[in-house]
PDB file of N, CA and C in Angstrom:
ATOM      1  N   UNK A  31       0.907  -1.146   0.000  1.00 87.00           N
ATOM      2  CA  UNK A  31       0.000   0.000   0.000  1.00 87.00           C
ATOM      3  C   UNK A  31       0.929   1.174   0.000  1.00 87.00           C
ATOM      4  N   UNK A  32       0.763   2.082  -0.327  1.00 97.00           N
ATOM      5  CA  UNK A  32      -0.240   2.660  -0.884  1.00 97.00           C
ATOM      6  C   UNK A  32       0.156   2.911  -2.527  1.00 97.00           C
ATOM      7  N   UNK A  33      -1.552   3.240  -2.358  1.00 98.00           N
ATOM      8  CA  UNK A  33      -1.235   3.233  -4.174  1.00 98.00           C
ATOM      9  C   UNK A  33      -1.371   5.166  -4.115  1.00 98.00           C
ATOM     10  N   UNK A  34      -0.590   5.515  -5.208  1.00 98.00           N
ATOM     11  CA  UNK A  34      -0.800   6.930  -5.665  1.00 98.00           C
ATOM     12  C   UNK A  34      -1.271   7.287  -7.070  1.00 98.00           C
ATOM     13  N   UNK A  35      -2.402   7.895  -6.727  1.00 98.00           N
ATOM     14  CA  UNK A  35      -3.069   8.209  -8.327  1.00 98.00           C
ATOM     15  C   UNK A  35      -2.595   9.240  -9.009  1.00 98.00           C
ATOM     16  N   UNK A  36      -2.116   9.732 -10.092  1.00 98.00           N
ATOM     17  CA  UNK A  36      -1.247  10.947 -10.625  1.00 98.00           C
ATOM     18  C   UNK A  36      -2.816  11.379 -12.000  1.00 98.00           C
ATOM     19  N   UNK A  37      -3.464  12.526 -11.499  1.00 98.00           N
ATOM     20  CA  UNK A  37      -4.335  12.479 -12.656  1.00 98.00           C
ATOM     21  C   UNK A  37      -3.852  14.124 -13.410  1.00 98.00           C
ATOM     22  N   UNK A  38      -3.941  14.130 -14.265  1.00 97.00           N
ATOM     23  CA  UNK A  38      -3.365  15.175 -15.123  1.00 97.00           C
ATOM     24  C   UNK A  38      -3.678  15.476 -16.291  1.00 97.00           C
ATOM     25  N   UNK A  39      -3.543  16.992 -16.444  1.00 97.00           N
ATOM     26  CA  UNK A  39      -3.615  17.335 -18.545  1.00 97.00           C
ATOM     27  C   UNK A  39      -2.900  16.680 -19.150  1.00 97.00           C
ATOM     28  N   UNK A  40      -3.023  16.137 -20.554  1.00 95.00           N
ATOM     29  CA  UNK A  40      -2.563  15.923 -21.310  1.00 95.00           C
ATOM     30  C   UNK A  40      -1.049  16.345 -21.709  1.00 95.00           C
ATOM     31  N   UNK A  41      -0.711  17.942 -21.627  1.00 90.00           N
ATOM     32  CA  UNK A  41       0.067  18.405 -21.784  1.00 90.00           C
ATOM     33  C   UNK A  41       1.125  18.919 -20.743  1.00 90.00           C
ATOM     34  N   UNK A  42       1.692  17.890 -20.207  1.00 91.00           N
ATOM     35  CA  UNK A  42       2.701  18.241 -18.954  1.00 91.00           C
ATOM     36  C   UNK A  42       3.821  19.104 -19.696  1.00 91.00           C
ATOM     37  N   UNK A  43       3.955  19.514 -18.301  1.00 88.00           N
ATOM     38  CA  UNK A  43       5.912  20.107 -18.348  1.00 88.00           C
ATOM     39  C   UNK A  43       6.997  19.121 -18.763  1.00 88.00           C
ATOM     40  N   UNK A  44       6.526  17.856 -18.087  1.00 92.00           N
ATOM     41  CA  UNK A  44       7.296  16.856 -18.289  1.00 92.00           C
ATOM     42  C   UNK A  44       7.131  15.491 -18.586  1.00 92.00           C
ATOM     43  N   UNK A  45       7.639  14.828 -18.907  1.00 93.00           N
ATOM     44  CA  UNK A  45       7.463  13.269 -19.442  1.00 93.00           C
ATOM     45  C   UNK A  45       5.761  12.487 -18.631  1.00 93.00           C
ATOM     46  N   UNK A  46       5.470  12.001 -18.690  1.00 96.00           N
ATOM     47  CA  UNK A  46       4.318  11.220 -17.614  1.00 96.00           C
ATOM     48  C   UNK A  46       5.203  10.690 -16.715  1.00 96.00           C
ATOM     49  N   UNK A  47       6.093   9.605 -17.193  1.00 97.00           N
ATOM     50  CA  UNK A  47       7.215   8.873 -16.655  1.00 97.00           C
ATOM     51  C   UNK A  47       7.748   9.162 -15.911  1.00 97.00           C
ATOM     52  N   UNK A  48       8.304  10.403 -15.886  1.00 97.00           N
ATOM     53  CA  UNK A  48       9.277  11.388 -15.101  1.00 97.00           C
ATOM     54  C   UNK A  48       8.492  12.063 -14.106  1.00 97.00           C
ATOM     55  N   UNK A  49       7.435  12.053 -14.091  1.00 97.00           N
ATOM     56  CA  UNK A  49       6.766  12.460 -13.062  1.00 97.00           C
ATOM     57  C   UNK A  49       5.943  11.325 -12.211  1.00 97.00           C
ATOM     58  N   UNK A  50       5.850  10.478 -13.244  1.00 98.00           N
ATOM     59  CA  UNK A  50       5.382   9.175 -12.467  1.00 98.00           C
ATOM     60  C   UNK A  50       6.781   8.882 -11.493  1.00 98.00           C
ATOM     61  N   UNK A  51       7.799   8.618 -11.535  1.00 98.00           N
ATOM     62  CA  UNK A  51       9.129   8.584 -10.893  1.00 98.00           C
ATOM     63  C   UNK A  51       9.206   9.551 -10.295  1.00 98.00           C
ATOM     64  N   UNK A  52       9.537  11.008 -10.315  1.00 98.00           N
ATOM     65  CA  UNK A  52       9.417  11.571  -9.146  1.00 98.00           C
ATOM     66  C   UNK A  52       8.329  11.589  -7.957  1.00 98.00           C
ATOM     67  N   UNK A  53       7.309  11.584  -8.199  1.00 98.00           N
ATOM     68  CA  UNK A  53       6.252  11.242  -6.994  1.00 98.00           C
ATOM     69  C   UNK A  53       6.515  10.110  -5.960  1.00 98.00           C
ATOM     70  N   UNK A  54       6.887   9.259  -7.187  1.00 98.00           N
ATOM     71  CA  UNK A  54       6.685   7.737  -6.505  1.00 98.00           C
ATOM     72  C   UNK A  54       8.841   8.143  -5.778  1.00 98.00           C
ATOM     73  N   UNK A  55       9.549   8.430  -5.967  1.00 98.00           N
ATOM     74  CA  UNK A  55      11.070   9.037  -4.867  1.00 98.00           C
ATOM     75  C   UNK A  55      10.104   9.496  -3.483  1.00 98.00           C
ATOM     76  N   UNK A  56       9.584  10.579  -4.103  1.00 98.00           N
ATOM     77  CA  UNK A  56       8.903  11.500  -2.844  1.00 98.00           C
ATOM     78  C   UNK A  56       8.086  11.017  -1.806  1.00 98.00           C
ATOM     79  N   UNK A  57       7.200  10.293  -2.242  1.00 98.00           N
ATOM     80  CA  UNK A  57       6.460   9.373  -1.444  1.00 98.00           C
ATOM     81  C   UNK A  57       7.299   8.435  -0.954  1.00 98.00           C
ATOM     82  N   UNK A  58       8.108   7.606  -1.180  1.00 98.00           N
ATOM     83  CA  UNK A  58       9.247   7.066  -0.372  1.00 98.00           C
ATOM     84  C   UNK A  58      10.189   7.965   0.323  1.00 98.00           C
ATOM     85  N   UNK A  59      10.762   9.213   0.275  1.00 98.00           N
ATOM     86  CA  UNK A  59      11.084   9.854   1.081  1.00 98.00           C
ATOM     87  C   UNK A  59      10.189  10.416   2.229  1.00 98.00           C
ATOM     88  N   UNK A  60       8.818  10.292   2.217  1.00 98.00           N
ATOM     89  CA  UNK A  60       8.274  10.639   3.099  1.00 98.00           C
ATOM     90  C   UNK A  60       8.755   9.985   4.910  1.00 98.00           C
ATOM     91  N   UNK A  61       8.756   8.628   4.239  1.00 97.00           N
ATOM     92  CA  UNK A  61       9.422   7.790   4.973  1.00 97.00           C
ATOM     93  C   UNK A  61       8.834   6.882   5.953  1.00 97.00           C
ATOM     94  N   UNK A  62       7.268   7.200   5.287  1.00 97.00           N
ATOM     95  CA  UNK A  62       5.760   6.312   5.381  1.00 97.00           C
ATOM     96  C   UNK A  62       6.050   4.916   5.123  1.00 97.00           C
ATOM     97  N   UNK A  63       6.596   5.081   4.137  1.00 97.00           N
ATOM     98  CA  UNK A  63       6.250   3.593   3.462  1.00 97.00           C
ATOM     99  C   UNK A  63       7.785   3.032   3.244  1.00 97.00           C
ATOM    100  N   UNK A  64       7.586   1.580   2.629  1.00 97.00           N
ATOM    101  CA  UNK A  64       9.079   0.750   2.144  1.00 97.00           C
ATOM    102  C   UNK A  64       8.708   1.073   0.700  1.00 97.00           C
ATOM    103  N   UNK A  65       9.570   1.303   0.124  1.00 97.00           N
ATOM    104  CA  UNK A  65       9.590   1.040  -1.631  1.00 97.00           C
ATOM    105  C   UNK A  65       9.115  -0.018  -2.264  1.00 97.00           C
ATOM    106  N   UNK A  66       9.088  -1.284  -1.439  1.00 97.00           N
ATOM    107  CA  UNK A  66       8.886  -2.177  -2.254  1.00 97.00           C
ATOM    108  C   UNK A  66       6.666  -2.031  -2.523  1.00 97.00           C
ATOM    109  N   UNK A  67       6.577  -1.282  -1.556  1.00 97.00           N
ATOM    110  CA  UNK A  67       4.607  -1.426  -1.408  1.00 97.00           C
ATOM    111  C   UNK A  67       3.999  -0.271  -1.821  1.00 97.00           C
ATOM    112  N   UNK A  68       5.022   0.594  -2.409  1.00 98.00           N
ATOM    113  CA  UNK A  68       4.217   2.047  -3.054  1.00 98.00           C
ATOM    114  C   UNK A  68       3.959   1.762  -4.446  1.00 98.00           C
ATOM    115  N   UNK A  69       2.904   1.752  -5.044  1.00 98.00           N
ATOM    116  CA  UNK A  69       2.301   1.727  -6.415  1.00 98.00           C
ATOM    117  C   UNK A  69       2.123   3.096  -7.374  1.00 98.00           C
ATOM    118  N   UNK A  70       2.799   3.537  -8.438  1.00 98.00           N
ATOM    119  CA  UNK A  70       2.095   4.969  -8.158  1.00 98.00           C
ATOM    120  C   UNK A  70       1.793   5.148  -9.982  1.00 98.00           C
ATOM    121  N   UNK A  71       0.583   5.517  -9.995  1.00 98.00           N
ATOM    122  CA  UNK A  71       0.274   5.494 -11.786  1.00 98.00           C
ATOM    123  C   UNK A  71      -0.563   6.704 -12.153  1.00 98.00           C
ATOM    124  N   UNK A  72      -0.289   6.969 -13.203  1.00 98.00           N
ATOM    125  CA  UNK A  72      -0.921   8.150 -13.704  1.00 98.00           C
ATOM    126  C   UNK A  72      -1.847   8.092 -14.825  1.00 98.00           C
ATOM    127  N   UNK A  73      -2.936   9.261 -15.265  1.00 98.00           N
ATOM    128  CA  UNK A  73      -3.772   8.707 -15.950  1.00 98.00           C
ATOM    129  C   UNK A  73      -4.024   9.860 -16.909  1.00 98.00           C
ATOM    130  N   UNK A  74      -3.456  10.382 -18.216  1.00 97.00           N
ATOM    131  CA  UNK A  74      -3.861  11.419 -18.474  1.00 97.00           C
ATOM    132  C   UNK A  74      -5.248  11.424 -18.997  1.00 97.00           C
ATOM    133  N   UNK A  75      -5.550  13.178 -19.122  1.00 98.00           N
ATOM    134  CA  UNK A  75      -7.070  13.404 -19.771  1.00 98.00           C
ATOM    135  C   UNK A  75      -6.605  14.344 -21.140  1.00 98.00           C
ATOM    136  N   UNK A  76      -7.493  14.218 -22.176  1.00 96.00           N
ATOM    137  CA  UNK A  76      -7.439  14.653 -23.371  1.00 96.00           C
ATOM    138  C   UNK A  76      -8.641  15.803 -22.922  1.00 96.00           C
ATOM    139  N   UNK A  77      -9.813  15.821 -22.755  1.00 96.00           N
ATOM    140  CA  UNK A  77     -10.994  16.942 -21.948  1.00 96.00           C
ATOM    141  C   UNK A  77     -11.158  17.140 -21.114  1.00 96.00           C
ATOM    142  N   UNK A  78     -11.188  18.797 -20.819  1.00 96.00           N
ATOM    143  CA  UNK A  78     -11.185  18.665 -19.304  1.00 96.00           C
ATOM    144  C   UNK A  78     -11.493  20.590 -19.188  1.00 96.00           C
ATOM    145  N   UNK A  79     -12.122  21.408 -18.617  1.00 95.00           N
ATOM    146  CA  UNK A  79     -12.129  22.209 -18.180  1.00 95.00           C
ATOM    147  C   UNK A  79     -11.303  23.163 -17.343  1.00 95.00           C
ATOM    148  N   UNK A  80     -10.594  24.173 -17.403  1.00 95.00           N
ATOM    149  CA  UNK A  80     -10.089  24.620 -15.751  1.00 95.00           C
ATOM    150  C   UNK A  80     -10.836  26.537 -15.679  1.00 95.00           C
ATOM    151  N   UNK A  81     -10.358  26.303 -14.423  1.00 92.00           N
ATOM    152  CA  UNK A  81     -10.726  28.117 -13.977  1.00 92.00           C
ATOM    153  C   UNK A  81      -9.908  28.783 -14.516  1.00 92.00           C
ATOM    154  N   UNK A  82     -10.018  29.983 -14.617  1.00 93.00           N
ATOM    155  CA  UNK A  82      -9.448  31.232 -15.660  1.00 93.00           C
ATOM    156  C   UNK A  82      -8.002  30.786 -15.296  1.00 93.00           C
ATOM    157  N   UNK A  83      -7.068  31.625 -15.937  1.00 93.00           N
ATOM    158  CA  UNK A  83      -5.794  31.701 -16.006  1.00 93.00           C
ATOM    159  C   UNK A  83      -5.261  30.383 -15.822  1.00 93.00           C
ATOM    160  N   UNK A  84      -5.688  29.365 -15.621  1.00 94.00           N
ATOM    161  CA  UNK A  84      -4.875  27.619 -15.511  1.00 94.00           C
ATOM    162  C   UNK A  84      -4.833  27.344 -16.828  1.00 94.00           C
ATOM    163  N   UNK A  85      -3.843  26.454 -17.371  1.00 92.00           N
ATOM    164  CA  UNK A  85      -3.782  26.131 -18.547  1.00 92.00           C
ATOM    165  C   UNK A  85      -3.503  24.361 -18.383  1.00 92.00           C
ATOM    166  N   UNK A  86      -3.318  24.140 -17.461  1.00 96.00           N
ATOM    167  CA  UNK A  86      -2.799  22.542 -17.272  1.00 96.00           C
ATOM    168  C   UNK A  86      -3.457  21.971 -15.792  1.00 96.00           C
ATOM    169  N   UNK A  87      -3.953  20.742 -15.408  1.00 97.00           N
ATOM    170  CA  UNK A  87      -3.402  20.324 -14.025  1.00 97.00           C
ATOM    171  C   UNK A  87      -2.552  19.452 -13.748  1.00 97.00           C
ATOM    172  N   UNK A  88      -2.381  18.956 -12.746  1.00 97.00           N
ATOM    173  CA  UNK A  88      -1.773  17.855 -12.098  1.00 97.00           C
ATOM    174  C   UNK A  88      -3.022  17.458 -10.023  1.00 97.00           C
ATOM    175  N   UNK A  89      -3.508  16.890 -10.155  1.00 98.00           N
ATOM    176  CA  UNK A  89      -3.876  16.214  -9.150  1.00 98.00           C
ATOM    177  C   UNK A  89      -3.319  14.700  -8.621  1.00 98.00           C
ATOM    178  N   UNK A  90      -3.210  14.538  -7.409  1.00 98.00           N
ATOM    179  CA  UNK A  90      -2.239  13.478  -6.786  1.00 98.00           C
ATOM    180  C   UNK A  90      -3.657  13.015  -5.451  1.00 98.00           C
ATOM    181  N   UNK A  91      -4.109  11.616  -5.811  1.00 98.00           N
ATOM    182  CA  UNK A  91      -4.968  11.083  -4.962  1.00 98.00           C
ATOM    183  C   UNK A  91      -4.332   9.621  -4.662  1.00 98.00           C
ATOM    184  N   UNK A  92      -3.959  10.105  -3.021  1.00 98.00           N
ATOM    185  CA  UNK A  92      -2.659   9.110  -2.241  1.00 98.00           C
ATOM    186  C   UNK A  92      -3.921   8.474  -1.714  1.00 98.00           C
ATOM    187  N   UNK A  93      -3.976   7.109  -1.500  1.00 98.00           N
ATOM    188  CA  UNK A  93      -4.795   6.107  -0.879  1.00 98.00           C
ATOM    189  C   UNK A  93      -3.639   5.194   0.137  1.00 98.00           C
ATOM    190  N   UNK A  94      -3.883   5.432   1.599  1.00 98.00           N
ATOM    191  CA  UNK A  94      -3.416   4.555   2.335  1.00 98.00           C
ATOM    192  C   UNK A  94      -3.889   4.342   3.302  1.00 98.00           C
ATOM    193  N   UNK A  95      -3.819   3.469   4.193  1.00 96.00           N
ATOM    194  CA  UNK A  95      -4.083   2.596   5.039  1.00 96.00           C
ATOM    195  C   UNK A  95      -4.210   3.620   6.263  1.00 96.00           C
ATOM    196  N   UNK A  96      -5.516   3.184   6.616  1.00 94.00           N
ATOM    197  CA  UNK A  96      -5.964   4.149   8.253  1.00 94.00           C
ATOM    198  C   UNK A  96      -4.341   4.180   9.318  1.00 94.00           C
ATOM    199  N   UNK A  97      -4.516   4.945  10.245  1.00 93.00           N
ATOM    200  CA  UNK A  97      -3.314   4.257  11.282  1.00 93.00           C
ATOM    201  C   UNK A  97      -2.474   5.745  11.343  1.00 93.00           C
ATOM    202  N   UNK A  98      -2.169   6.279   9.946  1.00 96.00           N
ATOM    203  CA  UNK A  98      -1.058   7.714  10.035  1.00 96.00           C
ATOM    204  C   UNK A  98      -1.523   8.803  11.148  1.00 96.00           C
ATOM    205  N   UNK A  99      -0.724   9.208  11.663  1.00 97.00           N
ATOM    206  CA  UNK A  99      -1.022  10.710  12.191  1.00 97.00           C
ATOM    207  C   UNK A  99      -1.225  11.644  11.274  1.00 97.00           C
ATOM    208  N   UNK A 100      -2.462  12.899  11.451  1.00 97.00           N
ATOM    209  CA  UNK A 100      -2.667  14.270  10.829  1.00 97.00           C
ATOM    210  C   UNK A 100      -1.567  14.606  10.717  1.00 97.00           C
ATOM    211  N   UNK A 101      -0.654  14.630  11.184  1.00 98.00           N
ATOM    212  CA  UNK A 101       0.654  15.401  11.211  1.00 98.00           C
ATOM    213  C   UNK A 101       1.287  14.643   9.914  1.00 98.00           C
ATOM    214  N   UNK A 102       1.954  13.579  10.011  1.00 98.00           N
ATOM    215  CA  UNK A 102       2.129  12.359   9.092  1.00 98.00           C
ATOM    216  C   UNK A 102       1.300  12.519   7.874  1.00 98.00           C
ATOM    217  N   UNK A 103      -0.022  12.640   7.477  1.00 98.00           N
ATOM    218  CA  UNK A 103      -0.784  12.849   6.152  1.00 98.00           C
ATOM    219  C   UNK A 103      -0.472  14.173   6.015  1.00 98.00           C
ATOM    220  N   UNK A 104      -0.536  15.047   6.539  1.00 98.00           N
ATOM    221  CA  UNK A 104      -0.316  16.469   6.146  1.00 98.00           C
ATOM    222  C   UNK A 104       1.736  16.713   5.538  1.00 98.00           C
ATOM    223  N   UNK A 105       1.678  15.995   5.972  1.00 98.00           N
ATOM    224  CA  UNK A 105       3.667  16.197   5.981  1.00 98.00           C
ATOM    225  C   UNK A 105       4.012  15.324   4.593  1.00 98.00           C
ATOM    226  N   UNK A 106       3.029  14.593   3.972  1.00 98.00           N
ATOM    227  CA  UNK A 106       2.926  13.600   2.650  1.00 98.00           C
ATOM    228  C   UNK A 106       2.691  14.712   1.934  1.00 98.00           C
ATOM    229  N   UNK A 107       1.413  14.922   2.100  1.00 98.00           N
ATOM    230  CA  UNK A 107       0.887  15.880   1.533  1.00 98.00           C
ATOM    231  C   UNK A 107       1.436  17.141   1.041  1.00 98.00           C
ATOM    232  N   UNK A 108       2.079  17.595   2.008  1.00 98.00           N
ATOM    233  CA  UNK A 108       3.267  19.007   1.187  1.00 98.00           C
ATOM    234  C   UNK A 108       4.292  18.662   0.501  1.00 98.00           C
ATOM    235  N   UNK A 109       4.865  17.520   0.618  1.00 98.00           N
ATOM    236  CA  UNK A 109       5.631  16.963   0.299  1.00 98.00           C
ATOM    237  C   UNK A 109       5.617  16.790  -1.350  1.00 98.00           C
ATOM    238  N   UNK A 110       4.055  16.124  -1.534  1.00 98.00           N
ATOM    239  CA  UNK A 110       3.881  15.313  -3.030  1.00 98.00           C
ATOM    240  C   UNK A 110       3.467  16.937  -3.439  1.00 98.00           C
ATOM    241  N   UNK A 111       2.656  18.126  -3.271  1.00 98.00           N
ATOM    242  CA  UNK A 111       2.216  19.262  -3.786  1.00 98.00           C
ATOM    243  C   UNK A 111       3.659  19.718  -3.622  1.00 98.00           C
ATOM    244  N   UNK A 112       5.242  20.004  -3.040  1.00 98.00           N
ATOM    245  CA  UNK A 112       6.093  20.635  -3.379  1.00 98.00           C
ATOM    246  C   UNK A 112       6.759  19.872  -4.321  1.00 98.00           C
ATOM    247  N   UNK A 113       6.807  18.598  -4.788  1.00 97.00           N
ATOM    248  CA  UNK A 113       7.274  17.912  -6.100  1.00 97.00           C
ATOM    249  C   UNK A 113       6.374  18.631  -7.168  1.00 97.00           C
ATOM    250  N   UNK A 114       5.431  18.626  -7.264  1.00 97.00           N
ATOM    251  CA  UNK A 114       4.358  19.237  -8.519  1.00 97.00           C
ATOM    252  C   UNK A 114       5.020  20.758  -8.557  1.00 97.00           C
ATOM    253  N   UNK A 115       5.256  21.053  -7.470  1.00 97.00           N
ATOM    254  CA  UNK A 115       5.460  22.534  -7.776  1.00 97.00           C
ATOM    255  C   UNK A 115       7.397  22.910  -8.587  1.00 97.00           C
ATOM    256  N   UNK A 116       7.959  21.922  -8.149  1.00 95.00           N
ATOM    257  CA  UNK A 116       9.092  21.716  -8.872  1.00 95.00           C
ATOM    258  C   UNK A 116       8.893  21.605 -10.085  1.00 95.00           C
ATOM    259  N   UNK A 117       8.394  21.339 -10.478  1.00 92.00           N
ATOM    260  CA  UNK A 117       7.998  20.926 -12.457  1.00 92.00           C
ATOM    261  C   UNK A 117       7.386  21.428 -13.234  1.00 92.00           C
ATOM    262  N   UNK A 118       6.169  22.004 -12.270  1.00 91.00           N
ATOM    263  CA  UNK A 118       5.104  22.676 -13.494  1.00 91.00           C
ATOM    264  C   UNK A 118       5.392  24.087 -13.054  1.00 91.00           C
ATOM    265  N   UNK A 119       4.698  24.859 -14.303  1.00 86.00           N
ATOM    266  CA  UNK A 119       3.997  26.185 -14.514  1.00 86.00           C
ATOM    267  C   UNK A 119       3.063  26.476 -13.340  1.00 86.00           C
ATOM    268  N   UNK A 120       3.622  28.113 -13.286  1.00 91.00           N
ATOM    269  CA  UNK A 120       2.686  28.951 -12.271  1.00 91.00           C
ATOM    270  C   UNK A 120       1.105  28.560 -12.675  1.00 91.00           C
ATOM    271  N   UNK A 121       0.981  28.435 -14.272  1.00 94.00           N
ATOM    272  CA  UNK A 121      -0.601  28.078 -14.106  1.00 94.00           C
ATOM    273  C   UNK A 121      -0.919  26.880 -14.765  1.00 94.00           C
ATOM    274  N   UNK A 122      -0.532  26.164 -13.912  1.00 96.00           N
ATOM    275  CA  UNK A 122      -0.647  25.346 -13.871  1.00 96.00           C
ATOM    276  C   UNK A 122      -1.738  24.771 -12.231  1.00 96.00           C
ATOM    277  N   UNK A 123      -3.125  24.140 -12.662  1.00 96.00           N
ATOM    278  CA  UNK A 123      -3.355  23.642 -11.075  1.00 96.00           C
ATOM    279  C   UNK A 123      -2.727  22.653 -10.173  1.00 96.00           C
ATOM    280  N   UNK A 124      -2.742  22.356  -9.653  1.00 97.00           N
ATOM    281  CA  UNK A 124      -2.067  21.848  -8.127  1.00 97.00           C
ATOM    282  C   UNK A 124      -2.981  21.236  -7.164  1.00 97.00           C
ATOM    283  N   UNK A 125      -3.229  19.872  -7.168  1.00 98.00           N
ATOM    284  CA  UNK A 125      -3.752  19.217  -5.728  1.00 98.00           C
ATOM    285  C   UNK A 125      -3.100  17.912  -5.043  1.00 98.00           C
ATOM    286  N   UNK A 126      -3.432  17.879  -4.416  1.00 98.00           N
ATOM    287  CA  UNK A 126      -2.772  17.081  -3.499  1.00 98.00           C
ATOM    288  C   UNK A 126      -4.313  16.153  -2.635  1.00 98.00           C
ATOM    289  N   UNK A 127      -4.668  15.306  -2.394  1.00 98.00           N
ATOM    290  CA  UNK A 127      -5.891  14.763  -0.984  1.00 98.00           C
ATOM    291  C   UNK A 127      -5.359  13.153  -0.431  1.00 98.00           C
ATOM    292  N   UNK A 128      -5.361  12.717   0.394  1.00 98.00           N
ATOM    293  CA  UNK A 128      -5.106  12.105   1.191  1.00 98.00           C
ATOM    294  C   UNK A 128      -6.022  11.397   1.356  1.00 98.00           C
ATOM    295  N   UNK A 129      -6.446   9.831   1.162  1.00 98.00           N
ATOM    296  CA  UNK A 129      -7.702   9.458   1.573  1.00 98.00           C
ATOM    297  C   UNK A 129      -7.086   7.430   2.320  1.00 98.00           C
ATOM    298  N   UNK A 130      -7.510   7.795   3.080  1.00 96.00           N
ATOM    299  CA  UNK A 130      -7.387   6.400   4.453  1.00 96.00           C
ATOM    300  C   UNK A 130      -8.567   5.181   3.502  1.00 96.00           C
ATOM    301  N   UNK A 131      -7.828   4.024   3.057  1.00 94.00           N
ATOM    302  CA  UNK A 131      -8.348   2.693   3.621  1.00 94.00           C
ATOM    303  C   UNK A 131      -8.709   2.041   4.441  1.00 94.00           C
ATOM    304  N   UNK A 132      -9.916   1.645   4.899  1.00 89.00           N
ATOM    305  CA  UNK A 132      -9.802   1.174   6.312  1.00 89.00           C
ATOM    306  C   UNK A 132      -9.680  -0.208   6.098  1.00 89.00           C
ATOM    307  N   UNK A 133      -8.852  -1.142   7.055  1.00 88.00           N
ATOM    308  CA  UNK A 133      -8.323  -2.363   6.788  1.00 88.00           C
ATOM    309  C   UNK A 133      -9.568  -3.043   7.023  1.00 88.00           C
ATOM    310  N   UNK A 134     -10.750  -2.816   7.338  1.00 89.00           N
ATOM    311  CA  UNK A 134     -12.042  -3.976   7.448  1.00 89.00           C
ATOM    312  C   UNK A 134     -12.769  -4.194   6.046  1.00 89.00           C
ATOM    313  N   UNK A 135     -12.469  -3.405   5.255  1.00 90.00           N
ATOM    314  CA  UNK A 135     -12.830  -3.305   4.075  1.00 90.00           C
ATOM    315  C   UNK A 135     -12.090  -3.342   2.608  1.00 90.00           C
ATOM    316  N   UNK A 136     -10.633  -2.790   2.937  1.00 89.00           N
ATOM    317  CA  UNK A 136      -9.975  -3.396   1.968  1.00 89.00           C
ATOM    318  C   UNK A 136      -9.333  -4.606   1.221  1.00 89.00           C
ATOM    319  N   UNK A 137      -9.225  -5.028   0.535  1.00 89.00           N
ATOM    320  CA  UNK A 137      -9.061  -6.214   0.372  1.00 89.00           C
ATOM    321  C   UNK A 137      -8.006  -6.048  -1.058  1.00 89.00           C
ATOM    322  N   UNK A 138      -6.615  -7.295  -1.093  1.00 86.00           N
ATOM    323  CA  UNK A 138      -5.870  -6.981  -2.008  1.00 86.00           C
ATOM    324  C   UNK A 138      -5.722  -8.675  -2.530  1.00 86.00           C
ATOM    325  N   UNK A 139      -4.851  -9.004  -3.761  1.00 86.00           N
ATOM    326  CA  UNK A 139      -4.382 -10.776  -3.451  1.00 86.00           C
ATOM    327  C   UNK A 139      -3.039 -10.415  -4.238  1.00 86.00           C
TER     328      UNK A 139
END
């Protein structure tokens, strides 16, 4: 666990790849997880809308396992939004959300 979702414009700053790889460093530097159990994939969109002055996004939807401290999800969290901010354009959008598995319900094989 965890898996990291990378959803994005079409038209990055940079490779998919290369950003699929940096996230997935960062999220192991968090120092949450082992390398060997972080999953991290991206999905571009060809349509898509944004608010004035954005020309691109990048959104990052981290799924892991109940148990972290607020402190701990929030400290991921700046973490994976200051990698995005390394790469892209000022207008470019920017998110980051954090969402807990709870182990009574997840299920993997």
């Amino acid at each position: 666990m965890p898996h990291i979702v990378i959803e994005h414009s079409e038209d990055l700053p940079l490779l998919p790849q290369v950003l699929v790889d940096k996230v997935h460093q960062t999220t192991y530097e968090s120092g949450l997880f082992e390398l060997s159990t972080i999953k991290t994939r991206a999905i571009a969109y060809q349509h898509y809308q944004l608010g004035e002055g954005k020309d691109g996004f990048i959104y990052i939807a981290a799924y892991i396992m109940a148990g972290r401290t607020t402190i701990e999800k929030q400290d991921l969290s700046e973490r994976l939004l200051n990698c995005l901010r390394t790469y892209c354009r000022e207008s470019y959008s920017l998110s980051v959300n954090i969402y807990e598995n709870n182990s009574d319900t997840y299920r993997k094989c």
